[in-house]
Amino acid sequence: MVLLWQRCCQSASTGENGRVNRTNGGPDGRGPADGTGTAVGTGPAGRTGTTAGVNLLGLRSHNTALVLDLLRTAGAEGISRLELAERTGLTPQAVSKITARLRADGLAADAGRRASTGGKPRTVLRLVPEAGHAVGVHLDRDELRAVLVDLDGTVVGERNTPLDLGAGAEAVLTRVAGVVEELWGERDEEPREAPAEPVAPTAVGEPGEPGEPGDGAAVRGRRRPSLLGVGIALPGPLDHARGVLHRVTGFPEWDGFPLRDALSRRLGVPVVVDKDTNAAALGLAVGGEGGSFAYLHLGTGLGAGLVIGGSVHRGPRTGAGEFGHQVLQLDGPRCGCGDRGCIEALCLGAVARGDTDEAARVLGTGAANLVGLLDIDRVLLGGRIVEAAPETFVRGVREVLEARARRTGDTPVPVRIASGGGRGDGRDGGEKGHQGSGQRVAEGAAQSVLAPVFGRGDG
């Protein structure tokens, strides 16, 4: 069985010897000066030469990802090969080889012709969104929300069901596998024979051996090359790189559980595991939310997704964003994490007392700490508690940030409710804004699967 990610690599390994976009490349910073596809960099002594240990297949695959990303951003209007060459720095010959294979694999198609300044009209190409899909799952403490998206990030299927995260690993994994089966089964009705051997590992996870019937076998039985994988987003802390959970606040029994590998074995597809706030932040960044921002999510818990310079910031141990467990009151109430006076405990306590104004002020104090520490461009709010009283929370957080700005002489950092869907423009709620933060997180989880296909390194 040939997977979509494998086809992308194959399309790039058949001689697309164009310039490689690398920061340590040729004089223009985009690749080697000779256009051969060989990475050129600076050696230990500052000499320019061929970089040792370069994975040429990986670099060529990167070129394919660049082309796919431009096809996606061009939308239905498409983009010409000449424009692809100009915007990627690849040679026209390299672009022709890459696009020819993408068309043969059904990932790209003609979008008509466009008048040129001279010569015959140019053929423009577009991405074929239905050629690939990803499932995104938000595992909250009491709810499971899942979406199926195409390559363009458009939601083509969704599920929402109650969930008890404390019911144990077997019950939770069975529920997730069943929801994924339902979503994918709607898109692919023709059963196929399950692969006899485990599928080769990908950049986003390693599928394991086929499991028992009823625990995801239907996904493997129907599996087509267009199912790229499943993204799982849930409360932290966790290890994103290994897909292993730590002591999820309120559910210490999950500590050390290898969620990525366990689900991958059941489903037979790659799985990505990340914190819910990181997934939401990734979805917002992909959807056009630029610069540096903090997404603060107040629901069953409190956390932050941090985007610095356009990329999700997780830290070297992928533990960044545990915003809810900064201590604001040394002798405060006990938090579920075991500490006292955490901002999460103070916020949720105020909400439980019906004092939403106080919860907003506490959240604003934590946001002000982030602004002072990271100098971010804006603060975005989300989560079911925020969405129940959006004006109160925006006003309360804004007042604290404006008070800080008056003390420091800085321009106040803007604060607003985050857009509802990962493919929104990030400026207003619109129709997607009514879908809720659970939808935002689930779409972001799906984007964590799609990100490597389009060359994003923070998926």
CSV table of C-alpha atoms in Angstrom, one decimal:
chain,number,residue,atom,x,y,z
A,1,MET,CA,0.0,0.0,0.0
A,2,VAL,CA,1.4,3.4,-1.0
A,3,LEU,CA,0.5,6.3,1.4
A,4,LEU,CA,0.1,9.9,0.5
A,5,TRP,CA,3.3,10.9,2.4
A,6,GLN,CA,5.2,8.2,0.5
A,7,ARG,CA,3.9,9.4,-2.9
A,8,CYS,CA,5.1,12.9,-2.0
A,9,CYS,CA,8.5,11.6,-1.2
A,10,GLN,CA,8.6,9.5,-4.4
A,11,SER,CA,7.5,12.5,-6.5
A,12,ALA,CA,10.5,14.4,-5.1
A,13,SER,CA,13.0,11.6,-5.5
A,14,THR,CA,12.8,11.2,-9.3
A,15,GLY,CA,15.2,13.9,-10.2
A,16,GLU,CA,13.6,17.2,-9.2
A,17,ASN,CA,17.1,18.8,-9.0
A,18,GLY,CA,16.1,22.3,-8.2
A,19,ARG,CA,17.2,24.8,-5.6
A,20,VAL,CA,16.5,23.7,-2.1
A,21,ASN,CA,15.0,26.3,0.3
A,22,ARG,CA,17.5,26.2,3.2
A,23,THR,CA,18.6,29.0,5.5
A,24,ASN,CA,22.2,27.8,5.2
A,25,GLY,CA,22.1,27.4,1.5
A,26,GLY,CA,23.4,29.6,-1.3
A,27,PRO,CA,24.1,33.4,-1.4
A,28,ASP,CA,20.4,34.2,-1.3
A,29,GLY,CA,19.7,32.0,1.7
A,30,ARG,CA,17.3,29.8,-0.3
A,31,GLY,CA,19.5,27.1,-1.6
A,32,PRO,CA,22.6,26.2,-3.5
A,33,ALA,CA,23.9,28.6,-6.1
A,34,ASP,CA,24.3,25.9,-8.7
A,35,GLY,CA,20.7,24.8,-8.7
A,36,THR,CA,21.6,21.2,-8.5
A,37,GLY,CA,19.6,20.3,-5.4
A,38,THR,CA,22.8,19.6,-3.3
A,39,ALA,CA,22.7,21.6,-0.1
A,40,VAL,CA,25.5,24.0,0.3
A,41,GLY,CA,26.5,25.3,3.7
A,42,THR,CA,29.3,26.5,5.9
A,43,GLY,CA,31.6,23.9,7.5
A,44,PRO,CA,33.1,24.0,11.0
A,45,ALA,CA,35.9,26.3,9.9
A,46,GLY,CA,33.6,28.6,8.1
A,47,ARG,CA,34.4,27.2,4.6
A,48,THR,CA,31.6,26.9,2.1
A,49,GLY,CA,31.1,23.4,0.7
A,50,THR,CA,28.8,20.5,0.6
A,51,THR,CA,27.2,19.8,3.9
A,52,ALA,CA,28.1,16.4,5.3
A,53,GLY,CA,25.3,14.0,6.0
A,54,VAL,CA,22.6,15.7,4.0
A,55,ASN,CA,19.5,13.6,3.4
A,56,LEU,CA,18.8,14.4,-0.3
A,57,LEU,CA,15.5,12.5,-0.2
A,58,GLY,CA,14.4,14.6,2.7
A,59,LEU,CA,15.3,17.8,1.0
A,60,ARG,CA,13.6,16.8,-2.2
A,61,SER,CA,10.5,15.9,-0.2
A,62,HIS,CA,10.7,19.4,1.3
A,63,ASN,CA,10.6,20.8,-2.2
A,64,THR,CA,7.4,18.9,-2.8
A,65,ALA,CA,5.9,20.2,0.4
A,66,LEU,CA,6.7,23.8,-0.7
A,67,VAL,CA,4.8,23.2,-4.0
A,68,LEU,CA,1.9,21.6,-2.2
A,69,ASP,CA,1.6,24.5,0.2
A,70,LEU,CA,1.6,27.0,-2.6
A,71,LEU,CA,-1.1,25.0,-4.4
A,72,ARG,CA,-3.2,25.0,-1.2
A,73,THR,CA,-2.9,28.7,-0.5
A,74,ALA,CA,-3.7,29.5,-4.2
A,75,GLY,CA,-7.1,28.1,-3.7
A,76,ALA,CA,-9.5,27.3,-6.6
A,77,GLU,CA,-8.0,30.0,-8.8
A,78,GLY,CA,-4.8,28.0,-9.0
A,79,ILE,CA,-1.2,29.0,-9.7
A,80,SER,CA,1.1,28.5,-12.7
A,81,ARG,CA,4.3,26.5,-12.8
A,82,LEU,CA,6.2,29.7,-13.5
A,83,GLU,CA,4.8,31.3,-10.4
A,84,LEU,CA,5.7,28.1,-8.4
A,85,ALA,CA,9.3,28.3,-9.6
A,86,GLU,CA,9.5,32.0,-8.8
A,87,ARG,CA,8.1,31.7,-5.3
A,88,THR,CA,10.0,28.5,-4.3
A,89,GLY,CA,13.4,29.3,-5.9
A,90,LEU,CA,13.2,25.9,-7.6
A,91,THR,CA,14.1,25.6,-11.3
A,92,PRO,CA,11.2,25.4,-13.8
A,93,GLN,CA,12.4,21.8,-14.7
A,94,ALA,CA,12.2,20.8,-11.0
A,95,VAL,CA,8.7,22.3,-10.7
A,96,SER,CA,7.5,20.5,-13.8
A,97,LYS,CA,8.7,17.1,-12.5
A,98,ILE,CA,7.1,17.7,-9.1
A,99,THR,CA,3.8,18.9,-10.5
A,100,ALA,CA,3.7,16.1,-13.0
A,101,ARG,CA,3.9,13.5,-10.3
A,102,LEU,CA,1.4,15.3,-8.1
A,103,ARG,CA,-1.0,15.3,-11.0
A,104,ALA,CA,-0.4,11.6,-11.7
A,105,ASP,CA,-1.1,10.9,-8.0
A,106,GLY,CA,-4.3,12.9,-8.1
A,107,LEU,CA,-3.0,15.6,-5.7
A,108,ALA,CA,-3.0,18.4,-8.3
A,109,ALA,CA,-5.3,19.2,-11.2
A,110,ASP,CA,-5.6,21.8,-14.0
A,111,ALA,CA,-7.5,24.9,-13.0
A,112,GLY,CA,-7.8,26.4,-16.4
A,113,ARG,CA,-5.6,28.8,-18.3
A,114,ARG,CA,-4.4,32.3,-17.5
A,115,ALA,CA,-3.4,35.0,-20.0
A,116,SER,CA,0.4,35.8,-20.2
A,117,THR,CA,2.3,38.8,-21.2
A,118,GLY,CA,3.6,36.9,-24.2
A,119,GLY,CA,3.3,33.5,-25.8
A,120,LYS,CA,0.5,31.0,-25.2
A,121,PRO,CA,-1.7,31.2,-22.1
A,122,ARG,CA,-0.3,29.5,-19.0
A,123,THR,CA,-1.9,26.5,-17.5
A,124,VAL,CA,-2.7,27.0,-13.8
A,125,LEU,CA,-2.8,24.1,-11.3
A,126,ARG,CA,-4.8,23.7,-8.1
A,127,LEU,CA,-4.7,21.3,-5.1
A,128,VAL,CA,-7.3,18.5,-5.1
A,129,PRO,CA,-8.5,18.8,-1.5
A,130,GLU,CA,-10.3,15.5,-1.5
A,131,ALA,CA,-7.1,13.6,-2.3
A,132,GLY,CA,-6.2,13.5,1.4
A,133,HIS,CA,-7.8,13.5,4.8
A,134,ALA,CA,-6.9,13.7,8.5
A,135,VAL,CA,-9.0,13.1,11.6
A,136,GLY,CA,-8.6,15.5,14.5
A,137,VAL,CA,-9.8,14.5,18.0
A,138,HIS,CA,-10.2,16.7,21.1
A,139,LEU,CA,-10.2,14.6,24.2
A,140,ASP,CA,-11.5,16.8,27.0
A,141,ARG,CA,-12.1,15.6,30.5
A,142,ASP,CA,-15.8,15.1,29.9
A,143,GLU,CA,-16.3,15.2,26.1
A,144,LEU,CA,-14.9,13.9,22.8
A,145,ARG,CA,-15.2,16.0,19.7
A,146,ALA,CA,-13.8,14.7,16.4
A,147,VAL,CA,-13.6,16.1,12.9
A,148,LEU,CA,-12.6,14.8,9.5
A,149,VAL,CA,-10.9,17.4,7.3
A,150,ASP,CA,-9.6,17.4,3.7
A,151,LEU,CA,-6.2,18.7,2.6
A,152,ASP,CA,-7.6,22.2,2.6
A,153,GLY,CA,-8.6,21.9,6.2
A,154,THR,CA,-12.3,22.0,5.4
A,155,VAL,CA,-14.4,19.9,7.8
A,156,VAL,CA,-16.3,17.2,5.9
A,157,GLY,CA,-17.5,15.2,8.9
A,158,GLU,CA,-17.7,15.6,12.7
A,159,ARG,CA,-18.8,13.8,15.9
A,160,ASN,CA,-19.4,14.9,19.4
A,161,THR,CA,-20.0,12.6,22.3
A,162,PRO,CA,-19.7,12.5,26.1
A,163,LEU,CA,-16.5,11.1,27.5
A,164,ASP,CA,-15.1,10.2,31.0
A,165,LEU,CA,-11.3,10.7,30.7
A,166,GLY,CA,-11.0,8.9,34.0
A,167,ALA,CA,-12.8,5.7,32.8
A,168,GLY,CA,-9.4,4.1,32.0
A,169,ALA,CA,-7.2,3.7,28.9
A,170,GLU,CA,-9.1,0.8,27.4
A,171,ALA,CA,-12.5,2.5,27.5
A,172,VAL,CA,-11.1,5.8,26.1
A,173,LEU,CA,-9.2,4.2,23.3
A,174,THR,CA,-12.1,2.1,22.3
A,175,ARG,CA,-14.3,5.2,22.2
A,176,VAL,CA,-11.8,7.1,20.1
A,177,ALA,CA,-11.3,4.1,17.7
A,178,GLY,CA,-15.1,3.8,17.2
A,179,VAL,CA,-15.5,7.5,16.4
A,180,VAL,CA,-12.6,7.5,13.9
A,181,GLU,CA,-14.2,4.4,12.3
A,182,GLU,CA,-17.5,6.2,11.9
A,183,LEU,CA,-16.0,9.3,10.4
A,184,TRP,CA,-13.7,7.5,8.0
A,185,GLY,CA,-16.3,4.9,7.1
A,186,GLU,CA,-18.6,7.7,5.8
A,187,ARG,CA,-16.0,8.8,3.3
A,188,ASP,CA,-14.8,5.4,2.2
A,189,GLU,CA,-17.6,2.8,1.9
A,190,GLU,CA,-15.7,0.2,-0.1
A,191,PRO,CA,-14.0,-2.3,2.2
A,192,ARG,CA,-10.4,-3.2,1.4
A,193,GLU,CA,-8.2,-6.0,2.7
A,194,ALA,CA,-6.2,-4.9,5.7
A,195,PRO,CA,-2.4,-4.7,5.2
A,196,ALA,CA,-0.7,-7.9,6.2
A,197,GLU,CA,2.4,-6.0,7.4
A,198,PRO,CA,2.6,-2.8,9.5
A,199,VAL,CA,2.8,0.3,7.4
A,200,ALA,CA,6.2,2.1,7.2
A,201,PRO,CA,6.7,4.9,9.7
A,202,THR,CA,6.0,8.5,8.7
A,203,ALA,CA,7.2,11.9,9.9
A,204,VAL,CA,4.1,12.2,12.1
A,205,GLY,CA,4.0,8.8,13.9
A,206,GLU,CA,4.5,5.1,13.6
A,207,PRO,CA,1.5,2.8,13.0
A,208,GLY,CA,1.8,-0.5,14.7
A,209,GLU,CA,0.5,-4.0,14.1
A,210,PRO,CA,-3.1,-4.7,13.3
A,211,GLY,CA,-5.2,-5.1,16.5
A,212,GLU,CA,-8.3,-7.1,17.4
A,213,PRO,CA,-11.6,-6.8,15.5
A,214,GLY,CA,-13.8,-4.0,16.8
A,215,ASP,CA,-10.9,-1.8,18.1
A,216,GLY,CA,-10.1,0.1,14.9
A,217,ALA,CA,-9.8,-2.8,12.4
A,218,ALA,CA,-12.5,-1.3,10.3
A,219,VAL,CA,-10.3,1.7,9.7
A,220,ARG,CA,-7.5,-0.5,8.5
A,221,GLY,CA,-10.0,-2.6,6.4
A,222,ARG,CA,-11.2,0.5,4.6
A,223,ARG,CA,-8.0,2.4,4.6
A,224,ARG,CA,-7.1,4.3,1.4
A,225,PRO,CA,-4.0,6.3,0.7
A,226,SER,CA,-5.8,9.5,1.5
A,227,LEU,CA,-6.2,8.9,5.3
A,228,LEU,CA,-3.0,10.6,6.5
A,229,GLY,CA,-3.5,10.0,10.2
A,230,VAL,CA,-5.2,11.0,13.4
A,231,GLY,CA,-4.3,14.0,15.6
A,232,ILE,CA,-5.2,13.7,19.3
A,233,ALA,CA,-5.4,16.8,21.5
A,234,LEU,CA,-6.0,16.7,25.2
A,235,PRO,CA,-5.1,18.5,28.5
A,236,GLY,CA,-1.5,18.4,29.5
A,237,PRO,CA,1.1,18.0,30.6
A,238,LEU,CA,2.5,15.5,28.1
A,239,ASP,CA,5.4,14.7,25.9
A,240,HIS,CA,4.5,15.7,22.3
A,241,ALA,CA,7.7,14.2,20.8
A,242,ARG,CA,7.1,10.7,22.1
A,243,GLY,CA,3.3,10.9,22.4
A,244,VAL,CA,3.4,10.0,26.1
A,245,LEU,CA,1.1,11.5,28.7
A,246,HIS,CA,2.3,12.9,32.1
A,247,ARG,CA,0.2,13.6,35.1
A,248,VAL,CA,-2.9,15.1,33.5
A,249,THR,CA,-4.4,17.3,36.1
A,250,GLY,CA,-7.2,15.4,37.9
A,251,PHE,CA,-6.2,12.1,36.2
A,252,PRO,CA,-2.9,11.0,37.5
A,253,GLU,CA,-3.5,7.4,36.3
A,254,TRP,CA,-2.6,8.5,32.8
A,255,ASP,CA,1.0,9.3,33.9
A,256,GLY,CA,3.4,7.5,31.5
A,257,PHE,CA,0.8,6.2,29.2
A,258,PRO,CA,2.0,5.9,25.5
A,259,LEU,CA,-1.1,7.2,23.9
A,260,ARG,CA,0.3,7.7,20.5
A,261,ASP,CA,1.7,4.2,20.1
A,262,ALA,CA,-1.4,2.6,21.7
A,263,LEU,CA,-3.8,4.3,19.3
A,264,SER,CA,-1.6,3.8,16.3
A,265,ARG,CA,-1.5,0.1,16.9
A,266,ARG,CA,-5.3,0.0,17.1
A,267,LEU,CA,-6.0,2.2,14.1
A,268,GLY,CA,-3.1,1.2,11.8
A,269,VAL,CA,-2.5,4.9,10.9
A,270,PRO,CA,0.0,7.5,12.1
A,271,VAL,CA,-1.1,9.3,15.3
A,272,VAL,CA,0.1,12.7,16.6
A,273,VAL,CA,-0.5,13.7,20.3
A,274,ASP,CA,-0.4,17.2,21.6
A,275,LYS,CA,-1.9,19.5,24.2
A,276,ASP,CA,-5.3,20.9,23.4
A,277,THR,CA,-4.0,24.5,23.7
A,278,ASN,CA,-1.2,23.8,21.3
A,279,ALA,CA,-3.5,22.2,18.7
A,280,ALA,CA,-5.8,25.2,18.9
A,281,ALA,CA,-2.9,27.6,18.5
A,282,LEU,CA,-1.6,25.7,15.5
A,283,GLY,CA,-5.0,25.8,13.9
A,284,LEU,CA,-5.2,29.6,14.4
A,285,ALA,CA,-1.7,30.1,13.0
A,286,VAL,CA,-2.5,28.0,9.9
A,287,GLY,CA,-5.8,29.9,9.5
A,288,GLY,CA,-4.0,33.2,9.2
A,289,GLU,CA,-3.4,34.4,12.8
A,290,GLY,CA,0.1,35.9,12.3
A,291,GLY,CA,2.9,37.1,14.5
A,292,SER,CA,3.2,36.1,18.2
A,293,PHE,CA,0.2,35.5,20.3
A,294,ALA,CA,-1.1,33.5,23.3
A,295,TYR,CA,-4.3,31.5,23.1
A,296,LEU,CA,-5.7,31.1,26.7
A,297,HIS,CA,-8.2,28.3,27.0
A,298,LEU,CA,-10.5,28.2,30.1
A,299,GLY,CA,-12.8,25.2,30.2
A,300,THR,CA,-12.5,22.2,32.4
A,301,GLY,CA,-9.0,23.4,33.1
A,302,LEU,CA,-6.8,26.4,32.0
A,303,GLY,CA,-3.8,26.3,29.6
A,304,ALA,CA,-2.1,28.4,27.0
A,305,GLY,CA,-1.0,27.8,23.4
A,306,LEU,CA,2.0,30.0,22.5
A,307,VAL,CA,2.8,31.0,19.0
A,308,ILE,CA,6.1,32.9,18.7
A,309,GLY,CA,7.2,34.3,15.3
A,310,GLY,CA,4.5,32.3,13.6
A,311,SER,CA,5.4,28.9,15.0
A,312,VAL,CA,4.0,27.0,18.0
A,313,HIS,CA,6.4,27.1,20.9
A,314,ARG,CA,6.5,23.9,22.9
A,315,GLY,CA,10.0,24.2,24.5
A,316,PRO,CA,12.8,21.5,24.4
A,317,ARG,CA,10.7,19.1,26.6
A,318,THR,CA,7.4,20.1,24.9
A,319,GLY,CA,6.2,21.4,28.3
A,320,ALA,CA,5.6,25.0,27.5
A,321,GLY,CA,2.1,26.5,28.0
A,322,GLU,CA,1.3,25.1,31.5
A,323,PHE,CA,-0.2,28.6,32.0
A,324,GLY,CA,-2.8,27.5,34.5
A,325,HIS,CA,-0.3,26.3,37.1
A,326,GLN,CA,1.6,29.6,37.7
A,327,VAL,CA,1.1,30.4,41.4
A,328,LEU,CA,-0.6,33.7,42.0
A,329,GLN,CA,-1.4,33.2,45.7
A,330,LEU,CA,1.0,31.4,48.0
A,331,ASP,CA,-1.6,30.5,50.6
A,332,GLY,CA,-4.4,30.0,48.0
A,333,PRO,CA,-6.7,27.1,47.5
A,334,ARG,CA,-5.3,23.7,46.7
A,335,CYS,CA,-5.1,23.0,43.0
A,336,GLY,CA,-5.7,19.7,41.3
A,337,CYS,CA,-2.0,19.6,40.4
A,338,GLY,CA,-1.1,19.5,44.1
A,339,ASP,CA,0.1,23.1,44.5
A,340,ARG,CA,-1.6,26.0,46.1
A,341,GLY,CA,-2.9,29.2,44.6
A,342,CYS,CA,-2.6,28.3,40.9
A,343,ILE,CA,-4.4,30.6,38.5
A,344,GLU,CA,-6.5,27.6,37.3
A,345,ALA,CA,-7.7,26.9,40.8
A,346,LEU,CA,-8.4,30.6,41.4
A,347,CYS,CA,-10.3,31.0,38.1
A,348,LEU,CA,-12.4,27.9,38.4
A,349,GLY,CA,-13.1,28.7,42.1
A,350,ALA,CA,-14.4,32.2,41.1
A,351,VAL,CA,-16.6,30.7,38.4
A,352,ALA,CA,-18.0,28.1,40.8
A,353,ARG,CA,-19.0,31.0,43.2
A,354,GLY,CA,-20.7,32.7,40.3
A,355,ASP,CA,-18.1,35.6,40.3
A,356,THR,CA,-17.3,35.7,36.6
A,357,ASP,CA,-15.8,39.2,36.9
A,358,GLU,CA,-13.3,38.0,39.5
A,359,ALA,CA,-12.4,35.0,37.2
A,360,ALA,CA,-11.8,37.5,34.3
A,361,ARG,CA,-9.5,39.7,36.5
A,362,VAL,CA,-7.5,36.6,37.6
A,363,LEU,CA,-7.2,35.5,34.0
A,364,GLY,CA,-6.1,39.0,33.1
A,365,THR,CA,-3.4,39.0,35.7
A,366,GLY,CA,-2.0,35.8,34.3
A,367,ALA,CA,-2.2,37.2,30.8
A,368,ALA,CA,-0.3,40.4,31.9
A,369,ASN,CA,2.5,38.1,33.2
A,370,LEU,CA,2.7,36.5,29.8
A,371,VAL,CA,2.7,39.9,28.0
A,372,GLY,CA,5.6,41.1,30.2
A,373,LEU,CA,7.6,37.9,29.8
A,374,LEU,CA,7.1,37.2,26.1
A,375,ASP,CA,6.2,40.6,24.5
A,376,ILE,CA,3.5,39.0,22.4
A,377,ASP,CA,1.3,40.9,19.9
A,378,ARG,CA,-2.1,39.8,21.2
A,379,VAL,CA,-4.0,37.6,23.6
A,380,LEU,CA,-6.8,35.3,22.3
A,381,LEU,CA,-9.4,33.8,24.6
A,382,GLY,CA,-11.4,30.6,24.3
A,383,GLY,CA,-12.8,27.6,26.2
A,384,ARG,CA,-16.3,26.8,27.2
A,385,ILE,CA,-16.3,29.1,30.3
A,386,VAL,CA,-15.1,32.0,28.3
A,387,GLU,CA,-17.6,31.4,25.6
A,388,ALA,CA,-20.4,31.4,28.2
A,389,ALA,CA,-19.6,35.0,29.0
A,390,PRO,CA,-17.3,36.4,26.3
A,391,GLU,CA,-17.9,40.1,26.9
A,392,THR,CA,-17.1,39.7,30.6
A,393,PHE,CA,-13.8,37.9,30.0
A,394,VAL,CA,-12.6,40.2,27.2
A,395,ARG,CA,-13.5,43.3,29.3
A,396,GLY,CA,-11.9,41.9,32.4
A,397,VAL,CA,-8.6,40.8,30.8
A,398,ARG,CA,-8.4,44.0,28.7
A,399,GLU,CA,-8.7,46.2,31.8
A,400,VAL,CA,-5.8,44.4,33.5
A,401,LEU,CA,-3.7,44.7,30.3
A,402,GLU,CA,-4.5,48.3,29.9
A,403,ALA,CA,-3.6,49.0,33.5
A,404,ARG,CA,-0.2,47.3,33.0
A,405,ALA,CA,0.3,49.4,29.8
A,406,ARG,CA,-0.3,52.6,31.8
A,407,ARG,CA,2.3,51.7,34.3
A,408,THR,CA,4.9,50.7,31.8
A,409,GLY,CA,4.2,53.3,29.1
A,410,ASP,CA,3.7,50.5,26.5
A,411,THR,CA,0.9,50.3,24.0
A,412,PRO,CA,-1.9,48.0,25.4
A,413,VAL,CA,-1.8,44.5,23.9
A,414,PRO,CA,-5.2,43.8,22.2
A,415,VAL,CA,-7.4,40.9,23.5
A,416,ARG,CA,-10.3,39.3,21.8
A,417,ILE,CA,-12.1,36.0,21.5
A,418,ALA,CA,-10.3,33.5,19.1
A,419,SER,CA,-12.0,32.6,15.9
A,420,GLY,CA,-14.1,29.4,15.9
A,421,GLY,CA,-12.4,27.3,13.2
A,422,GLY,CA,-8.9,26.6,12.2
A,423,ARG,CA,-9.5,27.8,8.7
A,424,GLY,CA,-11.0,31.1,9.8
A,425,ASP,CA,-9.3,34.4,9.3
A,426,GLY,CA,-8.7,34.9,13.1
A,427,ARG,CA,-10.4,38.3,13.1
A,428,ASP,CA,-14.0,37.6,14.1
A,429,GLY,CA,-16.2,34.8,15.1
A,430,GLY,CA,-18.4,34.7,12.0
A,431,GLU,CA,-20.3,31.4,11.3
A,432,LYS,CA,-17.4,29.3,12.6
A,433,GLY,CA,-17.2,31.3,15.8
A,434,HIS,CA,-20.4,29.5,17.0
A,435,GLN,CA,-18.8,26.1,16.7
A,436,GLY,CA,-17.0,26.5,20.0
A,437,SER,CA,-13.5,25.9,21.2
A,438,GLY,CA,-13.9,22.2,21.1
A,439,GLN,CA,-14.2,22.4,17.3
A,440,ARG,CA,-11.2,24.7,17.2
A,441,VAL,CA,-9.1,22.2,19.1
A,442,ALA,CA,-10.2,19.3,17.0
A,443,GLU,CA,-9.5,21.1,13.8
A,444,GLY,CA,-6.1,22.1,15.1
A,445,ALA,CA,-5.4,18.4,16.0
A,446,ALA,CA,-6.2,17.6,12.4
A,447,GLN,CA,-3.8,20.3,11.2
A,448,SER,CA,-1.0,18.7,13.3
A,449,VAL,CA,-1.3,15.7,10.9
A,450,LEU,CA,-1.5,17.9,7.7
A,451,ALA,CA,1.3,20.3,8.8
A,452,PRO,CA,4.3,18.2,7.7
A,453,VAL,CA,2.7,17.5,4.3
A,454,PHE,CA,2.8,21.3,3.6
A,455,GLY,CA,6.2,21.9,5.1
A,456,ARG,CA,5.3,23.3,8.5
A,457,GLY,CA,7.8,22.2,11.1
A,458,ASP,CA,5.6,23.0,14.2
A,459,GLY,CA,2.9,20.4,13.6
